[in-house]
Amino acid sequence: MKKSVLLVFLLLSSQLIFAQNEIGPEGHKLVWAVLVIVAVAAVFVLTARFSPQKQKKEKKPFFSIKKIQVDLEKDALYYPDNLTLKVKNTGTTDVDLTQPLLVFDNFWLKRKFKLKGMGNHTFYPLYLEKGKSHTLQIDLSRFYGHDKRLKKFPKAKVYLFDVKGKKLGSKSVFLRKTLFKF
């Protein structure tokens, strides 16, 4: 509340100062503008100092940045059996992750799979606190058993979204040799 009032006040005061058609401001107008800004700052400081302290709670950052670092590693250079997805929350706030989307990519075709968990355990949506990390082992033989043509797809990519649908990150690896890197 205080931040929004301060922001509105600063925006409106700048409109009043810069909206005049004079070449240079007169001296007394600058003095009044500085006095008003100092008075408002003093009111904020005094209310913050003498207001009753309710509970000590964490200070939330002014801008909450949701940022994650995604690593996708394979166990072999070509034709891997397992992929390891590592997700680390490097932002300033906690993140709710939905099911990762695994995409097998052939130049013309794409096959998409939602990853539900590991070892018949479902743990998505996942709440990831800031600074924490999460690791998921992806067994590709289950996908190859579902569709044999997937072994010919040279690229695998993982997309991560939050629960609101915003894309947070992605990472891709090549599963076999290709003539063109796409």
C-alpha atoms as an extended CHARMM CRD file, in Angstrom:
* protein
*
       182  EXT
         1         1  MET       CA              0.0000000000        0.0000000000        0.0000000000  PROA      1               0.0000000000
         2         2  LYS       CA              2.7410000000        2.4330000000        0.9770000000  PROA      2               0.0000000000
         3         3  LYS       CA              4.7650000000        1.5960000000       -2.0880000000  PROA      3               0.0000000000
         4         4  SER       CA              1.8260000000        2.1490000000       -4.4080000000  PROA      4               0.0000000000
         5         5  VAL       CA              0.9140000000        5.4860000000       -2.7630000000  PROA      5               0.0000000000
         6         6  LEU       CA              4.5290000000        6.6320000000       -3.0280000000  PROA      6               0.0000000000
         7         7  LEU       CA              4.6970000000        5.5750000000       -6.6650000000  PROA      7               0.0000000000
         8         8  VAL       CA              1.4620000000        7.4150000000       -7.5370000000  PROA      8               0.0000000000
         9         9  PHE       CA              2.6220000000       10.5230000000       -5.6640000000  PROA      9               0.0000000000
        10        10  LEU       CA              5.9770000000       10.6130000000       -7.4520000000  PROA      10              0.0000000000
        11        11  LEU       CA              4.3450000000       10.1510000000      -10.8380000000  PROA      11              0.0000000000
        12        12  LEU       CA              1.7950000000       12.9090000000      -10.2070000000  PROA      12              0.0000000000
        13        13  SER       CA              4.3720000000       15.3230000000       -8.8080000000  PROA      13              0.0000000000
        14        14  SER       CA              6.5780000000       14.8390000000      -11.8480000000  PROA      14              0.0000000000
        15        15  GLN       CA              3.5820000000       15.6320000000      -14.0670000000  PROA      15              0.0000000000
        16        16  LEU       CA              3.0160000000       18.9040000000      -12.2080000000  PROA      16              0.0000000000
        17        17  ILE       CA              6.6510000000       19.9610000000      -12.4010000000  PROA      17              0.0000000000
        18        18  PHE       CA              7.2820000000       19.0720000000      -16.0430000000  PROA      18              0.0000000000
        19        19  ALA       CA              3.8760000000       20.1280000000      -17.4300000000  PROA      19              0.0000000000
        20        20  GLN       CA              4.6590000000       23.8440000000      -17.4980000000  PROA      20              0.0000000000
        21        21  ASN       CA              5.5780000000       25.7430000000      -20.6400000000  PROA      21              0.0000000000
        22        22  GLU       CA              8.3630000000       27.7310000000      -19.0500000000  PROA      22              0.0000000000
        23        23  ILE       CA             11.9440000000       27.4050000000      -20.2090000000  PROA      23              0.0000000000
        24        24  GLY       CA             13.3630000000       27.0400000000      -16.7330000000  PROA      24              0.0000000000
        25        25  PRO       CA             11.5840000000       26.6460000000      -13.4050000000  PROA      25              0.0000000000
        26        26  GLU       CA             11.5310000000       29.5860000000      -11.0790000000  PROA      26              0.0000000000
        27        27  GLY       CA             13.4420000000       29.2400000000       -7.8520000000  PROA      27              0.0000000000
        28        28  HSD       CA             10.4710000000       29.2530000000       -5.4810000000  PROA      28              0.0000000000
        29        29  LYS       CA              8.7380000000       26.4230000000       -7.3980000000  PROA      29              0.0000000000
        30        30  LEU       CA             11.7860000000       24.1910000000       -6.9950000000  PROA      30              0.0000000000
        31        31  VAL       CA             11.9290000000       24.9620000000       -3.2760000000  PROA      31              0.0000000000
        32        32  TRP       CA              8.2410000000       24.0730000000       -2.8370000000  PROA      32              0.0000000000
        33        33  ALA       CA              8.6800000000       20.8250000000       -4.7950000000  PROA      33              0.0000000000
        34        34  VAL       CA             11.6570000000       19.7980000000       -2.6410000000  PROA      34              0.0000000000
        35        35  LEU       CA              9.8000000000       20.7130000000        0.5770000000  PROA      35              0.0000000000
        36        36  VAL       CA              6.7820000000       18.6070000000       -0.4150000000  PROA      36              0.0000000000
        37        37  ILE       CA              8.9970000000       15.6110000000       -1.2300000000  PROA      37              0.0000000000
        38        38  VAL       CA             10.8640000000       15.9320000000        2.0860000000  PROA      38              0.0000000000
        39        39  ALA       CA              7.5740000000       16.2360000000        4.0080000000  PROA      39              0.0000000000
        40        40  VAL       CA              6.1380000000       13.1030000000        2.3880000000  PROA      40              0.0000000000
        41        41  ALA       CA              9.3480000000       11.1760000000        3.0680000000  PROA      41              0.0000000000
        42        42  ALA       CA              9.2810000000       12.3080000000        6.7170000000  PROA      42              0.0000000000
        43        43  VAL       CA              5.6640000000       11.1470000000        7.0850000000  PROA      43              0.0000000000
        44        44  PHE       CA              6.5510000000        7.7080000000        5.7030000000  PROA      44              0.0000000000
        45        45  VAL       CA              9.5610000000        7.3700000000        8.0110000000  PROA      45              0.0000000000
        46        46  LEU       CA              7.6060000000        8.4490000000       11.0990000000  PROA      46              0.0000000000
        47        47  THR       CA              4.6460000000        6.1720000000       10.3900000000  PROA      47              0.0000000000
        48        48  ALA       CA              6.9690000000        3.2370000000        9.8130000000  PROA      48              0.0000000000
        49        49  ARG       CA              8.8640000000        3.9260000000       13.0340000000  PROA      49              0.0000000000
        50        50  PHE       CA              5.8990000000        4.5710000000       15.3450000000  PROA      50              0.0000000000
        51        51  SER       CA              3.3790000000        2.1430000000       13.8750000000  PROA      51              0.0000000000
        52        52  PRO       CA              2.6870000000       -0.9260000000       16.0140000000  PROA      52              0.0000000000
        53        53  GLN       CA              4.7310000000       -3.8950000000       14.9150000000  PROA      53              0.0000000000
        54        54  LYS       CA              2.3320000000       -6.7970000000       14.3200000000  PROA      54              0.0000000000
        55        55  GLN       CA              4.3700000000       -9.8260000000       13.3700000000  PROA      55              0.0000000000
        56        56  LYS       CA              7.7990000000      -10.1220000000       11.9580000000  PROA      56              0.0000000000
        57        57  LYS       CA              7.2770000000      -11.3940000000        8.4550000000  PROA      57              0.0000000000
        58        58  GLU       CA              9.6390000000      -11.8610000000        5.5790000000  PROA      58              0.0000000000
        59        59  LYS       CA             10.1610000000       -8.8570000000        3.4050000000  PROA      59              0.0000000000
        60        60  LYS       CA              8.9610000000       -9.5990000000       -0.0750000000  PROA      60              0.0000000000
        61        61  PRO       CA             10.9730000000       -8.1120000000       -2.8990000000  PROA      61              0.0000000000
        62        62  PHE       CA              9.3870000000       -5.2370000000       -4.8350000000  PROA      62              0.0000000000
        63        63  PHE       CA              9.7200000000       -7.1650000000       -8.0980000000  PROA      63              0.0000000000
        64        64  SER       CA              9.1700000000      -10.9010000000       -7.8170000000  PROA      64              0.0000000000
        65        65  ILE       CA             11.1940000000      -12.6600000000      -10.4780000000  PROA      65              0.0000000000
        66        66  LYS       CA             10.4010000000      -16.2590000000      -11.3320000000  PROA      66              0.0000000000
        67        67  LYS       CA             13.5400000000      -17.7050000000      -12.8340000000  PROA      67              0.0000000000
        68        68  ILE       CA             14.7420000000      -21.2670000000      -13.0350000000  PROA      68              0.0000000000
        69        69  GLN       CA             17.8760000000      -22.9230000000      -14.3350000000  PROA      69              0.0000000000
        70        70  VAL       CA             17.2510000000      -26.0590000000      -16.3900000000  PROA      70              0.0000000000
        71        71  ASP       CA             19.8580000000      -28.7410000000      -17.1430000000  PROA      71              0.0000000000
        72        72  LEU       CA             19.1490000000      -31.7880000000      -19.2760000000  PROA      72              0.0000000000
        73        73  GLU       CA             21.8950000000      -34.4050000000      -19.3060000000  PROA      73              0.0000000000
        74        74  LYS       CA             22.1370000000      -37.7280000000      -21.1120000000  PROA      74              0.0000000000
        75        75  ASP       CA             23.9540000000      -40.8530000000      -19.9460000000  PROA      75              0.0000000000
        76        76  ALA       CA             25.5680000000      -41.6110000000      -23.3280000000  PROA      76              0.0000000000
        77        77  LEU       CA             26.7780000000      -39.4460000000      -26.1920000000  PROA      77              0.0000000000
        78        78  TYR       CA             24.5450000000      -41.1520000000      -28.7680000000  PROA      78              0.0000000000
        79        79  TYR       CA             21.3980000000      -43.2230000000      -28.2210000000  PROA      79              0.0000000000
        80        80  PRO       CA             21.1050000000      -42.6410000000      -24.4580000000  PROA      80              0.0000000000
        81        81  ASP       CA             18.7920000000      -44.7490000000      -22.3010000000  PROA      81              0.0000000000
        82        82  ASN       CA             18.2360000000      -42.1450000000      -19.5820000000  PROA      82              0.0000000000
        83        83  LEU       CA             17.9590000000      -38.3820000000      -19.3850000000  PROA      83              0.0000000000
        84        84  THR       CA             18.4310000000      -36.4300000000      -16.1600000000  PROA      84              0.0000000000
        85        85  LEU       CA             16.4290000000      -33.2420000000      -15.7210000000  PROA      85              0.0000000000
        86        86  LYS       CA             17.7870000000      -30.8610000000      -13.0740000000  PROA      86              0.0000000000
        87        87  VAL       CA             15.7780000000      -27.7770000000      -12.1560000000  PROA      87              0.0000000000
        88        88  LYS       CA             17.0670000000      -25.0860000000       -9.7910000000  PROA      88              0.0000000000
        89        89  ASN       CA             15.0470000000      -22.0840000000       -8.6740000000  PROA      89              0.0000000000
        90        90  THR       CA             17.3570000000      -19.0660000000       -9.0820000000  PROA      90              0.0000000000
        91        91  GLY       CA             14.6370000000      -16.4130000000       -8.8690000000  PROA      91              0.0000000000
        92        92  THR       CA             13.5670000000      -14.2490000000       -5.9600000000  PROA      92              0.0000000000
        93        93  THR       CA             10.2740000000      -16.0690000000       -5.2940000000  PROA      93              0.0000000000
        94        94  ASP       CA              9.0120000000      -19.6110000000       -4.9470000000  PROA      94              0.0000000000
        95        95  VAL       CA              7.7350000000      -21.3760000000       -8.0670000000  PROA      95              0.0000000000
        96        96  ASP       CA              4.9220000000      -23.8720000000       -8.6760000000  PROA      96              0.0000000000
        97        97  LEU       CA              5.9030000000      -26.1640000000      -11.5450000000  PROA      97              0.0000000000
        98        98  THR       CA              3.4450000000      -28.2100000000      -13.5740000000  PROA      98              0.0000000000
        99        99  GLN       CA              4.2820000000      -31.4220000000      -15.3660000000  PROA      99              0.0000000000
       100       100  PRO       CA              7.3280000000      -31.0120000000      -17.6330000000  PROA      100             0.0000000000
       101       101  LEU       CA              6.6500000000      -31.4660000000      -21.3320000000  PROA      101             0.0000000000
       102       102  LEU       CA              9.0490000000      -33.8260000000      -23.1370000000  PROA      102             0.0000000000
       103       103  VAL       CA              9.1430000000      -33.2600000000      -26.9010000000  PROA      103             0.0000000000
       104       104  PHE       CA             10.8210000000      -35.6650000000      -29.3090000000  PROA      104             0.0000000000
       105       105  ASP       CA             11.6860000000      -33.6330000000      -32.3860000000  PROA      105             0.0000000000
       106       106  ASN       CA             12.2650000000      -34.8210000000      -35.9130000000  PROA      106             0.0000000000
       107       107  PHE       CA             12.7230000000      -32.0310000000      -38.4300000000  PROA      107             0.0000000000
       108       108  TRP       CA              9.0930000000      -32.3020000000      -39.5710000000  PROA      108             0.0000000000
       109       109  LEU       CA              7.4110000000      -34.1600000000      -36.7110000000  PROA      109             0.0000000000
       110       110  LYS       CA              7.0940000000      -33.5170000000      -32.9970000000  PROA      110             0.0000000000
       111       111  ARG       CA              5.8050000000      -35.9540000000      -30.3710000000  PROA      111             0.0000000000
       112       112  LYS       CA              4.8610000000      -34.4540000000      -27.0080000000  PROA      112             0.0000000000
       113       113  PHE       CA              4.6270000000      -36.2630000000      -23.6730000000  PROA      113             0.0000000000
       114       114  LYS       CA              3.7900000000      -34.8910000000      -20.2280000000  PROA      114             0.0000000000
       115       115  LEU       CA              6.0400000000      -36.3030000000      -17.5190000000  PROA      115             0.0000000000
       116       116  LYS       CA              4.0640000000      -37.2530000000      -14.4300000000  PROA      116             0.0000000000
       117       117  GLY       CA              6.8210000000      -38.4810000000      -12.1660000000  PROA      117             0.0000000000
       118       118  MET       CA              9.3580000000      -41.2240000000      -11.6620000000  PROA      118             0.0000000000
       119       119  GLY       CA              8.9870000000      -44.8790000000      -10.6830000000  PROA      119             0.0000000000
       120       120  ASN       CA              5.1510000000      -44.8220000000      -10.7410000000  PROA      120             0.0000000000
       121       121  HSD       CA              5.1360000000      -41.9020000000       -8.2740000000  PROA      121             0.0000000000
       122       122  THR       CA              3.3660000000      -38.7090000000       -9.2920000000  PROA      122             0.0000000000
       123       123  PHE       CA              4.7140000000      -35.5290000000       -7.6980000000  PROA      123             0.0000000000
       124       124  TYR       CA              3.5810000000      -32.7330000000       -9.9740000000  PROA      124             0.0000000000
       125       125  PRO       CA              2.5920000000      -29.8980000000       -9.5350000000  PROA      125             0.0000000000
       126       126  LEU       CA              5.8070000000      -29.2810000000       -7.6240000000  PROA      126             0.0000000000
       127       127  TYR       CA              6.3660000000      -26.3550000000       -5.2410000000  PROA      127             0.0000000000
       128       128  LEU       CA             10.0090000000      -25.2980000000       -5.5610000000  PROA      128             0.0000000000
       129       129  GLU       CA             11.2900000000      -22.7930000000       -3.0000000000  PROA      129             0.0000000000
       130       130  LYS       CA             13.9290000000      -20.2480000000       -3.9400000000  PROA      130             0.0000000000
       131       131  GLY       CA             17.4230000000      -21.7000000000       -3.9530000000  PROA      131             0.0000000000
       132       132  LYS       CA             16.1680000000      -25.3120000000       -3.9590000000  PROA      132             0.0000000000
       133       133  SER       CA             16.6760000000      -27.8230000000       -6.7640000000  PROA      133             0.0000000000
       134       134  HSD       CA             14.8260000000      -30.8430000000       -8.1440000000  PROA      134             0.0000000000
       135       135  THR       CA             16.1070000000      -33.8320000000      -10.1380000000  PROA      135             0.0000000000
       136       136  LEU       CA             14.0630000000      -36.1360000000      -12.3530000000  PROA      136             0.0000000000
       137       137  GLN       CA             15.3540000000      -39.2820000000      -14.0540000000  PROA      137             0.0000000000
       138       138  ILE       CA             13.6690000000      -39.8760000000      -17.4270000000  PROA      138             0.0000000000
       139       139  ASP       CA             13.7850000000      -43.4500000000      -18.7380000000  PROA      139             0.0000000000
       140       140  LEU       CA             13.5520000000      -43.2450000000      -22.5340000000  PROA      140             0.0000000000
       141       141  SER       CA             12.8470000000      -46.9710000000      -22.9930000000  PROA      141             0.0000000000
       142       142  ARG       CA              9.2450000000      -46.4120000000      -21.8190000000  PROA      142             0.0000000000
       143       143  PHE       CA              8.7390000000      -43.9050000000      -24.6230000000  PROA      143             0.0000000000
       144       144  TYR       CA             10.4730000000      -46.1240000000      -27.1570000000  PROA      144             0.0000000000
       145       145  GLY       CA              8.1890000000      -48.9760000000      -26.1010000000  PROA      145             0.0000000000
       146       146  HSD       CA              5.2000000000      -46.7200000000      -26.7070000000  PROA      146             0.0000000000
       147       147  ASP       CA              6.3080000000      -45.8050000000      -30.2300000000  PROA      147             0.0000000000
       148       148  LYS       CA              9.2600000000      -47.4900000000      -31.9640000000  PROA      148             0.0000000000
       149       149  ARG       CA              9.6740000000      -44.5740000000      -34.4020000000  PROA      149             0.0000000000
       150       150  LEU       CA             10.8850000000      -42.3370000000      -31.5670000000  PROA      150             0.0000000000
       151       151  LYS       CA             14.3390000000      -43.9550000000      -31.7370000000  PROA      151             0.0000000000
       152       152  LYS       CA             14.8240000000      -42.2060000000      -35.0770000000  PROA      152             0.0000000000
       153       153  PHE       CA             14.0500000000      -38.7600000000      -33.6630000000  PROA      153             0.0000000000
       154       154  PRO       CA             17.3770000000      -36.9430000000      -33.1810000000  PROA      154             0.0000000000
       155       155  LYS       CA             16.3860000000      -34.3140000000      -30.6240000000  PROA      155             0.0000000000
       156       156  ALA       CA             14.6460000000      -34.2750000000      -27.2510000000  PROA      156             0.0000000000
       157       157  LYS       CA             13.5460000000      -31.0730000000      -25.5540000000  PROA      157             0.0000000000
       158       158  VAL       CA             11.9910000000      -30.4180000000      -22.1470000000  PROA      158             0.0000000000
       159       159  TYR       CA              9.7320000000      -27.4190000000      -21.4580000000  PROA      159             0.0000000000
       160       160  LEU       CA              8.8690000000      -26.2510000000      -17.9380000000  PROA      160             0.0000000000
       161       161  PHE       CA              5.7910000000      -24.1730000000      -17.0990000000  PROA      161             0.0000000000
       162       162  ASP       CA              4.3620000000      -22.7560000000      -13.9000000000  PROA      162             0.0000000000
       163       163  VAL       CA              0.7970000000      -23.5340000000      -12.8190000000  PROA      163             0.0000000000
       164       164  LYS       CA             -0.5040000000      -20.3540000000      -14.4600000000  PROA      164             0.0000000000
       165       165  GLY       CA              0.8290000000      -21.4990000000      -17.8440000000  PROA      165             0.0000000000
       166       166  LYS       CA              3.8530000000      -19.1990000000      -18.1210000000  PROA      166             0.0000000000
       167       167  LYS       CA              6.8810000000      -20.8120000000      -19.7510000000  PROA      167             0.0000000000
       168       168  LEU       CA              9.8010000000      -20.7140000000      -17.3340000000  PROA      168             0.0000000000
       169       169  GLY       CA             12.5080000000      -22.5200000000      -19.2660000000  PROA      169             0.0000000000
       170       170  SER       CA             13.5020000000      -25.2310000000      -21.6850000000  PROA      170             0.0000000000
       171       171  LYS       CA             16.5260000000      -27.3190000000      -22.5790000000  PROA      171             0.0000000000
       172       172  SER       CA             17.2890000000      -29.6760000000      -25.4480000000  PROA      172             0.0000000000
       173       173  VAL       CA             19.7710000000      -32.4480000000      -26.2110000000  PROA      173             0.0000000000
       174       174  PHE       CA             20.6210000000      -34.3690000000      -29.3580000000  PROA      174             0.0000000000
       175       175  LEU       CA             20.0580000000      -38.1030000000      -29.0480000000  PROA      175             0.0000000000
       176       176  ARG       CA             21.8410000000      -39.1610000000      -32.2270000000  PROA      176             0.0000000000
       177       177  LYS       CA             24.0420000000      -37.7520000000      -34.9880000000  PROA      177             0.0000000000
       178       178  THR       CA             22.4060000000      -35.5130000000      -37.5540000000  PROA      178             0.0000000000
       179       179  LEU       CA             23.6220000000      -33.7580000000      -40.6330000000  PROA      179             0.0000000000
       180       180  PHE       CA             21.9560000000      -30.4860000000      -39.6150000000  PROA      180             0.0000000000
       181       181  LYS       CA             21.6360000000      -29.0520000000      -36.1290000000  PROA      181             0.0000000000
       182       182  PHE       CA             18.1680000000      -27.5460000000      -35.8050000000  PROA      182             0.0000000000
